[in-house]
Amino acid sequence: MPESVASFVLAIHGGAGVIERDQLSAEDAAAIHADLQAALDAGGKVLANGGSALDAVQTAVVALEESPRFNAGKGAVYTADGAHELDASVMEGHTRRAGAVAGARTVRNPVVLARAVMEHSSHVLLMGEGAERFADTREDIERVDNDWFDTETRHAQLRQEQLREREQAASLKGAYFGTVGAVALDLHGHLAAATSTGGMTNKRFGRVGDSPLIGAGNWADERVAVSGTGWGEFFIRCAVAHDIAARMAYGSATLEAAADAVVMQAVPALGGDGGAIAVDAQGNIALPFNTSGMYRGWIARDGSRGTAIFRD
Ligand code: ASP
């Protein structure tokens, strides 16, 4: 691991899924690009000032949680009971420290609580009532009523999903997702990943997806940092984030080959879909997705940056 690297790298996502070009208005697309740019600006500033990858991914994810356009924090999807239950995680590569929360209901920025679990508890993952009680002990965790997360768009998605379910339409495959995440390489050569989500529309019975599960929807070690988005059950069964890291560690795969093998082959082979963002210790970025679109943005090691929705 180098003592320092010449430049920093940041990649973010705002979820993968079926995003149809003709159903996304130019206005909405512009607003999404602007929110992705704002998250890149926020995280990029931390890195440019010599801050840690961990601080940068948290900062970028908080910016995305605050946007109602993504399925995390404000704008999170609804459970079958018409409420919001939020999952988030963070992991720091060189220390392998990790923190996560599942089923949080009153925490405005779940990624901040995940970080607090990592730094101020002896545990990795706190769920539901326990996560709320832990949040009660922390003055730095902002609380809101559960309906603060409401948006009309997500409520319409719940109604549509419940209708689909009543009509027993075939599958959730390709349903619109919208989880957020960030991965970063800082000027000290350290990696970190963060992921935050409302989960999947109409989820029930304490369902927990891949996003707060270390190794499934989020991972960072000394080689690579990964954040996933997609149909969480398949991401758990494929241990997506850790599988990408393992292919690099044990099979000497390049970042691109490892990320492609998992996202483009292993997940769809089981019947799942989604995407991932990843950055390695050399500053390479991979942003594969097997859906029609993935909201994403990046600042590359040469300083170039961009945001994108579709494949082109
Ligand atoms: N992976 C998330 C989950 O299953 C959903 C998403 O990525 O939008 O909870």
PDB file of N, CA and C in Angstrom, residues 215-306:
ATOM      1  N   GLY A 215     -20.130  -7.263   2.717  1.00  0.00           N
ATOM      2  CA  GLY A 215     -19.784  -8.357   1.807  1.00  0.00           C
ATOM      3  C   GLY A 215     -20.852  -8.595   0.757  1.00  0.00           C
ATOM      4  N   ALA A 216     -22.078  -8.167   1.028  1.00  0.00           N
ATOM      5  CA  ALA A 216     -23.156  -8.317   0.035  1.00  0.00           C
ATOM      6  C   ALA A 216     -23.302  -7.014  -0.756  1.00  0.00           C
ATOM      7  N   GLY A 217     -23.804  -5.969  -0.097  1.00  0.00           N
ATOM      8  CA  GLY A 217     -24.012  -4.702  -0.798  1.00  0.00           C
ATOM      9  C   GLY A 217     -22.915  -3.682  -0.560  1.00  0.00           C
ATOM     10  N   ASN A 218     -21.946  -4.009   0.271  1.00  0.00           N
ATOM     11  CA  ASN A 218     -20.904  -3.027   0.624  1.00  0.00           C
ATOM     12  C   ASN A 218     -19.643  -3.755   1.074  1.00  0.00           C
ATOM     13  N   TRP A 219     -18.498  -3.250   0.640  1.00  0.00           N
ATOM     14  CA  TRP A 219     -17.244  -3.885   1.057  1.00  0.00           C
ATOM     15  C   TRP A 219     -16.079  -2.931   0.787  1.00  0.00           C
ATOM     16  N   ALA A 220     -15.097  -2.936   1.673  1.00  0.00           N
ATOM     17  CA  ALA A 220     -13.827  -2.265   1.372  1.00  0.00           C
ATOM     18  C   ALA A 220     -12.707  -3.029   2.055  1.00  0.00           C
ATOM     19  N   ASP A 221     -11.624  -3.253   1.352  1.00  0.00           N
ATOM     20  CA  ASP A 221     -10.403  -3.796   1.955  1.00  0.00           C
ATOM     21  C   ASP A 221      -9.233  -2.993   1.417  1.00  0.00           C
ATOM     22  N   GLU A 222      -8.022  -3.543   1.477  1.00  0.00           N
ATOM     23  CA  GLU A 222      -6.870  -2.754   1.037  1.00  0.00           C
ATOM     24  C   GLU A 222      -6.741  -2.731  -0.484  1.00  0.00           C
ATOM     25  N   ARG A 223      -7.519  -3.590  -1.177  1.00  0.00           N
ATOM     26  CA  ARG A 223      -7.440  -3.643  -2.642  1.00  0.00           C
ATOM     27  C   ARG A 223      -8.552  -2.896  -3.351  1.00  0.00           C
ATOM     28  N   VAL A 224      -9.761  -2.951  -2.767  1.00  0.00           N
ATOM     29  CA  VAL A 224     -10.932  -2.481  -3.521  1.00  0.00           C
ATOM     30  C   VAL A 224     -12.055  -2.048  -2.582  1.00  0.00           C
ATOM     31  N   ALA A 225     -12.862  -1.098  -3.050  1.00  0.00           N
ATOM     32  CA  ALA A 225     -14.081  -0.688  -2.331  1.00  0.00           C
ATOM     33  C   ALA A 225     -15.254  -0.840  -3.291  1.00  0.00           C
ATOM     34  N   VAL A 226     -16.366  -1.401  -2.796  1.00  0.00           N
ATOM     35  CA  VAL A 226     -17.514  -1.726  -3.654  1.00  0.00           C
ATOM     36  C   VAL A 226     -18.820  -1.292  -2.979  1.00  0.00           C
ATOM     37  N   SER A 227     -19.729  -0.714  -3.749  1.00  0.00           N
ATOM     38  CA  SER A 227     -21.097  -0.468  -3.279  1.00  0.00           C
ATOM     39  C   SER A 227     -22.055  -0.987  -4.342  1.00  0.00           C
ATOM     40  N   GLY A 228     -23.049  -1.776  -3.937  1.00  0.00           N
ATOM     41  CA  GLY A 228     -23.970  -2.383  -4.892  1.00  0.00           C
ATOM     42  C   GLY A 228     -25.342  -1.758  -4.864  1.00  0.00           C
ATOM     43  N   THR A 229     -26.083  -2.020  -5.930  1.00  0.00           N
ATOM     44  CA  THR A 229     -27.490  -1.626  -5.996  1.00  0.00           C
ATOM     45  C   THR A 229     -28.224  -2.589  -6.905  1.00  0.00           C
ATOM     46  N   GLY A 230     -29.366  -3.049  -6.459  1.00  0.00           N
ATOM     47  CA  GLY A 230     -30.126  -3.983  -7.285  1.00  0.00           C
ATOM     48  C   GLY A 230     -31.028  -4.821  -6.411  1.00  0.00           C
ATOM     49  N   TRP A 231     -31.425  -5.929  -6.932  1.00  0.00           N
ATOM     50  CA  TRP A 231     -32.354  -6.811  -6.234  1.00  0.00           C
ATOM     51  C   TRP A 231     -31.595  -7.512  -5.120  1.00  0.00           C
ATOM     52  N   GLY A 232     -31.807  -7.007  -3.896  1.00  0.00           N
ATOM     53  CA  GLY A 232     -30.941  -7.339  -2.771  1.00  0.00           C
ATOM     54  C   GLY A 232     -30.831  -8.817  -2.449  1.00  0.00           C
ATOM     55  N   GLU A 233     -31.930  -9.553  -2.617  1.00  0.00           N
ATOM     56  CA  GLU A 233     -31.888 -10.981  -2.286  1.00  0.00           C
ATOM     57  C   GLU A 233     -30.812 -11.682  -3.114  1.00  0.00           C
ATOM     58  N   PHE A 234     -30.687 -11.285  -4.367  1.00  0.00           N
ATOM     59  CA  PHE A 234     -29.673 -11.911  -5.230  1.00  0.00           C
ATOM     60  C   PHE A 234     -28.268 -11.416  -4.886  1.00  0.00           C
ATOM     61  N   PHE A 235     -28.180 -10.163  -4.478  1.00  0.00           N
ATOM     62  CA  PHE A 235     -26.872  -9.631  -4.091  1.00  0.00           C
ATOM     63  C   PHE A 235     -26.370 -10.334  -2.825  1.00  0.00           C
ATOM     64  N   ILE A 236     -27.308 -10.691  -1.946  1.00  0.00           N
ATOM     65  CA  ILE A 236     -26.909 -11.445  -0.748  1.00  0.00           C
ATOM     66  C   ILE A 236     -26.456 -12.845  -1.161  1.00  0.00           C
ATOM     67  N   ARG A 237     -27.250 -13.493  -1.999  1.00  0.00           N
ATOM     68  CA  ARG A 237     -26.925 -14.878  -2.377  1.00  0.00           C
ATOM     69  C   ARG A 237     -25.644 -14.958  -3.189  1.00  0.00           C
ATOM     70  N   CYS A 238     -25.280 -13.885  -3.863  1.00  0.00           N
ATOM     71  CA  CYS A 238     -24.029 -13.871  -4.635  1.00  0.00           C
ATOM     72  C   CYS A 238     -22.887 -13.230  -3.851  1.00  0.00           C
ATOM     73  N   ALA A 239     -23.148 -12.764  -2.631  1.00  0.00           N
ATOM     74  CA  ALA A 239     -22.120 -12.046  -1.860  1.00  0.00           C
ATOM     75  C   ALA A 239     -21.355 -11.097  -2.786  1.00  0.00           C
ATOM     76  N   VAL A 240     -22.129 -10.278  -3.490  1.00  0.00           N
ATOM     77  CA  VAL A 240     -21.598  -9.505  -4.621  1.00  0.00           C
ATOM     78  C   VAL A 240     -20.336  -8.711  -4.285  1.00  0.00           C
ATOM     79  N   ALA A 241     -20.416  -7.879  -3.256  1.00  0.00           N
ATOM     80  CA  ALA A 241     -19.294  -6.965  -3.002  1.00  0.00           C
ATOM     81  C   ALA A 241     -18.032  -7.745  -2.620  1.00  0.00           C
ATOM     82  N   HIS A 242     -18.200  -8.760  -1.790  1.00  0.00           N
ATOM     83  CA  HIS A 242     -17.016  -9.537  -1.409  1.00  0.00           C
ATOM     84  C   HIS A 242     -16.538 -10.430  -2.535  1.00  0.00           C
ATOM     85  N   ASP A 243     -17.445 -10.903  -3.366  1.00  0.00           N
ATOM     86  CA  ASP A 243     -17.005 -11.749  -4.484  1.00  0.00           C
ATOM     87  C   ASP A 243     -16.109 -10.946  -5.430  1.00  0.00           C
ATOM     88  N   ILE A 244     -16.448  -9.693  -5.657  1.00  0.00           N
ATOM     89  CA  ILE A 244     -15.584  -8.857  -6.509  1.00  0.00           C
ATOM     90  C   ILE A 244     -14.194  -8.768  -5.878  1.00  0.00           C
ATOM     91  N   ALA A 245     -14.157  -8.503  -4.564  1.00  0.00           N
ATOM     92  CA  ALA A 245     -12.865  -8.393  -3.869  1.00  0.00           C
ATOM     93  C   ALA A 245     -12.110  -9.721  -3.894  1.00  0.00           C
ATOM     94  N   ALA A 246     -12.844 -10.828  -3.720  1.00  0.00           N
ATOM     95  CA  ALA A 246     -12.194 -12.146  -3.662  1.00  0.00           C
ATOM     96  C   ALA A 246     -11.593 -12.531  -5.008  1.00  0.00           C
ATOM     97  N   ARG A 247     -12.278 -12.208  -6.078  1.00  0.00           N
ATOM     98  CA  ARG A 247     -11.731 -12.525  -7.400  1.00  0.00           C
ATOM     99  C   ARG A 247     -10.429 -11.770  -7.646  1.00  0.00           C
ATOM    100  N   MET A 248     -10.338 -10.571  -7.097  1.00  0.00           N
ATOM    101  CA  MET A 248      -9.094  -9.803  -7.232  1.00  0.00           C
ATOM    102  C   MET A 248      -8.008 -10.389  -6.321  1.00  0.00           C
ATOM    103  N   ALA A 249      -8.390 -10.765  -5.103  1.00  0.00           N
ATOM    104  CA  ALA A 249      -7.398 -11.235  -4.133  1.00  0.00           C
ATOM    105  C   ALA A 249      -6.875 -12.627  -4.470  1.00  0.00           C
ATOM    106  N   TYR A 250      -7.778 -13.537  -4.784  1.00  0.00           N
ATOM    107  CA  TYR A 250      -7.361 -14.942  -4.955  1.00  0.00           C
ATOM    108  C   TYR A 250      -7.137 -15.313  -6.418  1.00  0.00           C
ATOM    109  N   GLY A 251      -7.807 -14.588  -7.319  1.00  0.00           N
ATOM    110  CA  GLY A 251      -7.698 -14.947  -8.731  1.00  0.00           C
ATOM    111  C   GLY A 251      -6.909 -13.933  -9.528  1.00  0.00           C
ATOM    112  N   SER A 252      -6.386 -12.929  -8.848  1.00  0.00           N
ATOM    113  CA  SER A 252      -5.621 -11.860  -9.508  1.00  0.00           C
ATOM    114  C   SER A 252      -6.386 -11.203 -10.653  1.00  0.00           C
ATOM    115  N   ALA A 253      -7.707 -11.202 -10.573  1.00  0.00           N
ATOM    116  CA  ALA A 253      -8.502 -10.533 -11.612  1.00  0.00           C
ATOM    117  C   ALA A 253      -8.292  -9.029 -11.531  1.00  0.00           C
ATOM    118  N   THR A 254      -8.413  -8.371 -12.665  1.00  0.00           N
ATOM    119  CA  THR A 254      -8.408  -6.907 -12.646  1.00  0.00           C
ATOM    120  C   THR A 254      -9.748  -6.461 -12.058  1.00  0.00           C
ATOM    121  N   LEU A 255      -9.807  -5.200 -11.666  1.00  0.00           N
ATOM    122  CA  LEU A 255     -11.066  -4.669 -11.123  1.00  0.00           C
ATOM    123  C   LEU A 255     -12.195  -4.856 -12.126  1.00  0.00           C
ATOM    124  N   GLU A 256     -11.918  -4.498 -13.361  1.00  0.00           N
ATOM    125  CA  GLU A 256     -12.955  -4.552 -14.386  1.00  0.00           C
ATOM    126  C   GLU A 256     -13.449  -5.983 -14.605  1.00  0.00           C
ATOM    127  N   ALA A 257     -12.498  -6.937 -14.691  1.00  0.00           N
ATOM    128  CA  ALA A 257     -12.876  -8.328 -14.924  1.00  0.00           C
ATOM    129  C   ALA A 257     -13.671  -8.872 -13.741  1.00  0.00           C
ATOM    130  N   ALA A 258     -13.238  -8.545 -12.530  1.00  0.00           N
ATOM    131  CA  ALA A 258     -13.916  -9.049 -11.338  1.00  0.00           C
ATOM    132  C   ALA A 258     -15.337  -8.487 -11.239  1.00  0.00           C
ATOM    133  N   ALA A 259     -15.464  -7.179 -11.439  1.00  0.00           N
ATOM    134  CA  ALA A 259     -16.778  -6.540 -11.311  1.00  0.00           C
ATOM    135  C   ALA A 259     -17.723  -7.040 -12.400  1.00  0.00           C
ATOM    136  N   ASP A 260     -17.202  -7.199 -13.617  1.00  0.00           N
ATOM    137  CA  ASP A 260     -18.029  -7.693 -14.719  1.00  0.00           C
ATOM    138  C   ASP A 260     -18.480  -9.128 -14.474  1.00  0.00           C
ATOM    139  N   ALA A 261     -17.569  -9.969 -14.001  1.00  0.00           N
ATOM    140  CA  ALA A 261     -17.910 -11.388 -13.787  1.00  0.00           C
ATOM    141  C   ALA A 261     -19.063 -11.506 -12.792  1.00  0.00           C
ATOM    142  N   VAL A 262     -19.042 -10.671 -11.767  1.00  0.00           N
ATOM    143  CA  VAL A 262     -20.073 -10.788 -10.731  1.00  0.00           C
ATOM    144  C   VAL A 262     -21.379 -10.120 -11.175  1.00  0.00           C
ATOM    145  N   VAL A 263     -21.269  -8.874 -11.644  1.00  0.00           N
ATOM    146  CA  VAL A 263     -22.490  -8.116 -11.954  1.00  0.00           C
ATOM    147  C   VAL A 263     -23.127  -8.561 -13.278  1.00  0.00           C
ATOM    148  N   MET A 264     -22.297  -8.863 -14.269  1.00  0.00           N
ATOM    149  CA  MET A 264     -22.838  -9.183 -15.589  1.00  0.00           C
ATOM    150  C   MET A 264     -23.086 -10.679 -15.773  1.00  0.00           C
ATOM    151  N   GLN A 265     -22.472 -11.512 -14.897  1.00  0.00           N
ATOM    152  CA  GLN A 265     -22.661 -12.956 -15.078  1.00  0.00           C
ATOM    153  C   GLN A 265     -23.289 -13.637 -13.844  1.00  0.00           C
ATOM    154  N   ALA A 266     -22.630 -13.534 -12.702  1.00  0.00           N
ATOM    155  CA  ALA A 266     -23.090 -14.307 -11.537  1.00  0.00           C
ATOM    156  C   ALA A 266     -24.503 -13.897 -11.093  1.00  0.00           C
ATOM    157  N   VAL A 267     -24.773 -12.586 -10.998  1.00  0.00           N
ATOM    158  CA  VAL A 267     -26.092 -12.132 -10.528  1.00  0.00           C
ATOM    159  C   VAL A 267     -27.197 -12.500 -11.527  1.00  0.00           C
ATOM    160  N   PRO A 268     -27.042 -12.159 -12.830  1.00  0.00           N
ATOM    161  CA  PRO A 268     -28.098 -12.547 -13.774  1.00  0.00           C
ATOM    162  C   PRO A 268     -28.250 -14.060 -13.915  1.00  0.00           C
ATOM    163  N   ALA A 269     -27.172 -14.815 -13.716  1.00  0.00           N
ATOM    164  CA  ALA A 269     -27.281 -16.282 -13.832  1.00  0.00           C
ATOM    165  C   ALA A 269     -28.263 -16.842 -12.805  1.00  0.00           C
ATOM    166  N   LEU A 270     -28.374 -16.181 -11.660  1.00  0.00           N
ATOM    167  CA  LEU A 270     -29.330 -16.632 -10.641  1.00  0.00           C
ATOM    168  C   LEU A 270     -30.728 -16.041 -10.865  1.00  0.00           C
ATOM    169  N   GLY A 271     -30.818 -15.039 -11.745  1.00  0.00           N
ATOM    170  CA  GLY A 271     -32.119 -14.418 -12.004  1.00  0.00           C
ATOM    171  C   GLY A 271     -32.257 -13.022 -11.419  1.00  0.00           C
ATOM    172  N   GLY A 272     -31.168 -12.483 -10.876  1.00  0.00           N
ATOM    173  CA  GLY A 272     -31.223 -11.153 -10.273  1.00  0.00           C
ATOM    174  C   GLY A 272     -30.756 -10.076 -11.241  1.00  0.00           C
ATOM    175  N   ASP A 273     -30.865  -8.836 -10.804  1.00  0.00           N
ATOM    176  CA  ASP A 273     -30.340  -7.741 -11.621  1.00  0.00           C
ATOM    177  C   ASP A 273     -29.884  -6.588 -10.734  1.00  0.00           C
ATOM    178  N   GLY A 274     -29.118  -5.677 -11.355  1.00  0.00           N
ATOM    179  CA  GLY A 274     -28.601  -4.535 -10.600  1.00  0.00           C
ATOM    180  C   GLY A 274     -27.252  -4.095 -11.125  1.00  0.00           C
ATOM    181  N   GLY A 275     -26.519  -3.374 -10.283  1.00  0.00           N
ATOM    182  CA  GLY A 275     -25.215  -2.861 -10.690  1.00  0.00           C
ATOM    183  C   GLY A 275     -24.337  -2.628  -9.477  1.00  0.00           C
ATOM    184  N   ALA A 276     -23.140  -2.151  -9.733  1.00  0.00           N
ATOM    185  CA  ALA A 276     -22.216  -1.865  -8.629  1.00  0.00           C
ATOM    186  C   ALA A 276     -21.241  -0.779  -9.068  1.00  0.00           C
ATOM    187  N   ILE A 277     -20.677  -0.094  -8.084  1.00  0.00           N
ATOM    188  CA  ILE A 277     -19.576   0.821  -8.366  1.00  0.00           C
ATOM    189  C   ILE A 277     -18.385   0.334  -7.552  1.00  0.00           C
ATOM    190  N   ALA A 278     -17.185   0.449  -8.127  1.00  0.00           N
ATOM    191  CA  ALA A 278     -16.008  -0.041  -7.415  1.00  0.00           C
ATOM    192  C   ALA A 278     -14.791   0.774  -7.809  1.00  0.00           C
ATOM    193  N   VAL A 279     -13.885   0.941  -6.855  1.00  0.00           N
ATOM    194  CA  VAL A 279     -12.606   1.597  -7.141  1.00  0.00           C
ATOM    195  C   VAL A 279     -11.515   0.762  -6.483  1.00  0.00           C
ATOM    196  N   ASP A 280     -10.371   0.606  -7.168  1.00  0.00           N
ATOM    197  CA  ASP A 280      -9.282  -0.172  -6.568  1.00  0.00           C
ATOM    198  C   ASP A 280      -8.167   0.749  -6.075  1.00  0.00           C
ATOM    199  N   ALA A 281      -7.150   0.142  -5.470  1.00  0.00           N
ATOM    200  CA  ALA A 281      -6.084   0.922  -4.836  1.00  0.00           C
ATOM    201  C   ALA A 281      -5.218   1.655  -5.849  1.00  0.00           C
ATOM    202  N   GLN A 282      -5.316   1.255  -7.129  1.00  0.00           N
ATOM    203  CA  GLN A 282      -4.593   1.983  -8.188  1.00  0.00           C
ATOM    204  C   GLN A 282      -5.432   3.127  -8.753  1.00  0.00           C
ATOM    205  N   GLY A 283      -6.661   3.220  -8.305  1.00  0.00           N
ATOM    206  CA  GLY A 283      -7.519   4.309  -8.776  1.00  0.00           C
ATOM    207  C   GLY A 283      -8.346   3.962  -9.990  1.00  0.00           C
ATOM    208  N   ASN A 284      -8.359   2.665 -10.381  1.00  0.00           N
ATOM    209  CA  ASN A 284      -9.258   2.263 -11.475  1.00  0.00           C
ATOM    210  C   ASN A 284     -10.700   2.284 -10.967  1.00  0.00           C
ATOM    211  N   ILE A 285     -11.613   2.599 -11.874  1.00  0.00           N
ATOM    212  CA  ILE A 285     -13.042   2.636 -11.529  1.00  0.00           C
ATOM    213  C   ILE A 285     -13.784   1.623 -12.398  1.00  0.00           C
ATOM    214  N   ALA A 286     -14.747   0.905 -11.812  1.00  0.00           N
ATOM    215  CA  ALA A 286     -15.656   0.054 -12.599  1.00  0.00           C
ATOM    216  C   ALA A 286     -17.078   0.413 -12.185  1.00  0.00           C
ATOM    217  N   LEU A 287     -17.963   0.528 -13.181  1.00  0.00           N
ATOM    218  CA  LEU A 287     -19.358   0.919 -12.923  1.00  0.00           C
ATOM    219  C   LEU A 287     -20.309   0.009 -13.699  1.00  0.00           C
ATOM    220  N   PRO A 288     -20.222  -1.303 -13.538  1.00  0.00           N
ATOM    221  CA  PRO A 288     -21.058  -2.198 -14.358  1.00  0.00           C
ATOM    222  C   PRO A 288     -22.505  -2.263 -13.871  1.00  0.00           C
ATOM    223  N   PHE A 289     -23.429  -2.448 -14.796  1.00  0.00           N
ATOM    224  CA  PHE A 289     -24.838  -2.702 -14.425  1.00  0.00           C
ATOM    225  C   PHE A 289     -25.482  -3.523 -15.527  1.00  0.00           C
ATOM    226  N   ASN A 290     -26.395  -4.399 -15.136  1.00  0.00           N
ATOM    227  CA  ASN A 290     -27.065  -5.263 -16.116  1.00  0.00           C
ATOM    228  C   ASN A 290     -28.515  -4.853 -16.327  1.00  0.00           C
ATOM    229  N   THR A 291     -28.879  -3.674 -15.822  1.00  0.00           N
ATOM    230  CA  THR A 291     -30.216  -3.104 -16.007  1.00  0.00           C
ATOM    231  C   THR A 291     -30.129  -2.069 -17.125  1.00  0.00           C
ATOM    232  N   SER A 292     -31.263  -1.434 -17.454  1.00  0.00           N
ATOM    233  CA  SER A 292     -31.190  -0.473 -18.559  1.00  0.00           C
ATOM    234  C   SER A 292     -30.470   0.809 -18.154  1.00  0.00           C
ATOM    235  N   GLY A 293     -30.437   1.094 -16.867  1.00  0.00           N
ATOM    236  CA  GLY A 293     -29.732   2.293 -16.443  1.00  0.00           C
ATOM    237  C   GLY A 293     -29.208   2.180 -15.029  1.00  0.00           C
ATOM    238  N   MET A 294     -28.261   3.041 -14.708  1.00  0.00           N
ATOM    239  CA  MET A 294     -27.799   3.185 -13.316  1.00  0.00           C
ATOM    240  C   MET A 294     -27.368   4.645 -13.153  1.00  0.00           C
ATOM    241  N   TYR A 295     -27.984   5.332 -12.209  1.00  0.00           N
ATOM    242  CA  TYR A 295     -27.575   6.709 -11.917  1.00  0.00           C
ATOM    243  C   TYR A 295     -26.172   6.637 -11.326  1.00  0.00           C
ATOM    244  N   ARG A 296     -25.235   7.388 -11.905  1.00  0.00           N
ATOM    245  CA  ARG A 296     -23.862   7.245 -11.424  1.00  0.00           C
ATOM    246  C   ARG A 296     -23.046   8.500 -11.713  1.00  0.00           C
ATOM    247  N   GLY A 297     -21.954   8.640 -10.982  1.00  0.00           N
ATOM    248  CA  GLY A 297     -21.054   9.764 -11.209  1.00  0.00           C
ATOM    249  C   GLY A 297     -19.667   9.382 -10.757  1.00  0.00           C
ATOM    250  N   TRP A 298     -18.650  10.076 -11.255  1.00  0.00           N
ATOM    251  CA  TRP A 298     -17.280   9.723 -10.914  1.00  0.00           C
ATOM    252  C   TRP A 298     -16.352  10.925 -11.046  1.00  0.00           C
ATOM    253  N   ILE A 299     -15.314  10.897 -10.226  1.00  0.00           N
ATOM    254  CA  ILE A 299     -14.161  11.783 -10.427  1.00  0.00           C
ATOM    255  C   ILE A 299     -12.988  10.825 -10.567  1.00  0.00           C
ATOM    256  N   ALA A 300     -12.377  10.779 -11.738  1.00  0.00           N
ATOM    257  CA  ALA A 300     -11.318   9.811 -12.021  1.00  0.00           C
ATOM    258  C   ALA A 300      -9.965  10.323 -11.525  1.00  0.00           C
ATOM    259  N   ARG A 301      -8.956   9.456 -11.557  1.00  0.00           N
ATOM    260  CA  ARG A 301      -7.660   9.852 -10.982  1.00  0.00           C
ATOM    261  C   ARG A 301      -6.981  10.952 -11.795  1.00  0.00           C
ATOM    262  N   ASP A 302      -7.372  11.124 -13.083  1.00  0.00           N
ATOM    263  CA  ASP A 302      -6.803  12.234 -13.871  1.00  0.00           C
ATOM    264  C   ASP A 302      -7.607  13.515 -13.671  1.00  0.00           C
ATOM    265  N   GLY A 303      -8.581  13.474 -12.741  1.00  0.00           N
ATOM    266  CA  GLY A 303      -9.354  14.680 -12.449  1.00  0.00           C
ATOM    267  C   GLY A 303     -10.591  14.830 -13.309  1.00  0.00           C
ATOM    268  N   SER A 304     -10.712  13.997 -14.361  1.00  0.00           N
ATOM    269  CA  SER A 304     -11.910  14.106 -15.206  1.00  0.00           C
ATOM    270  C   SER A 304     -13.120  13.608 -14.419  1.00  0.00           C
ATOM    271  N   ARG A 305     -14.276  14.127 -14.729  1.00  0.00           N
ATOM    272  CA  ARG A 305     -15.468  13.752 -13.978  1.00  0.00           C
ATOM    273  C   ARG A 305     -16.688  13.698 -14.871  1.00  0.00           C
ATOM    274  N   GLY A 306     -17.710  13.025 -14.406  1.00  0.00           N
ATOM    275  CA  GLY A 306     -18.926  12.948 -15.201  1.00  0.00           C
ATOM    276  C   GLY A 306     -20.056  12.331 -14.419  1.00  0.00           C
TER     277      GLY A 306
END
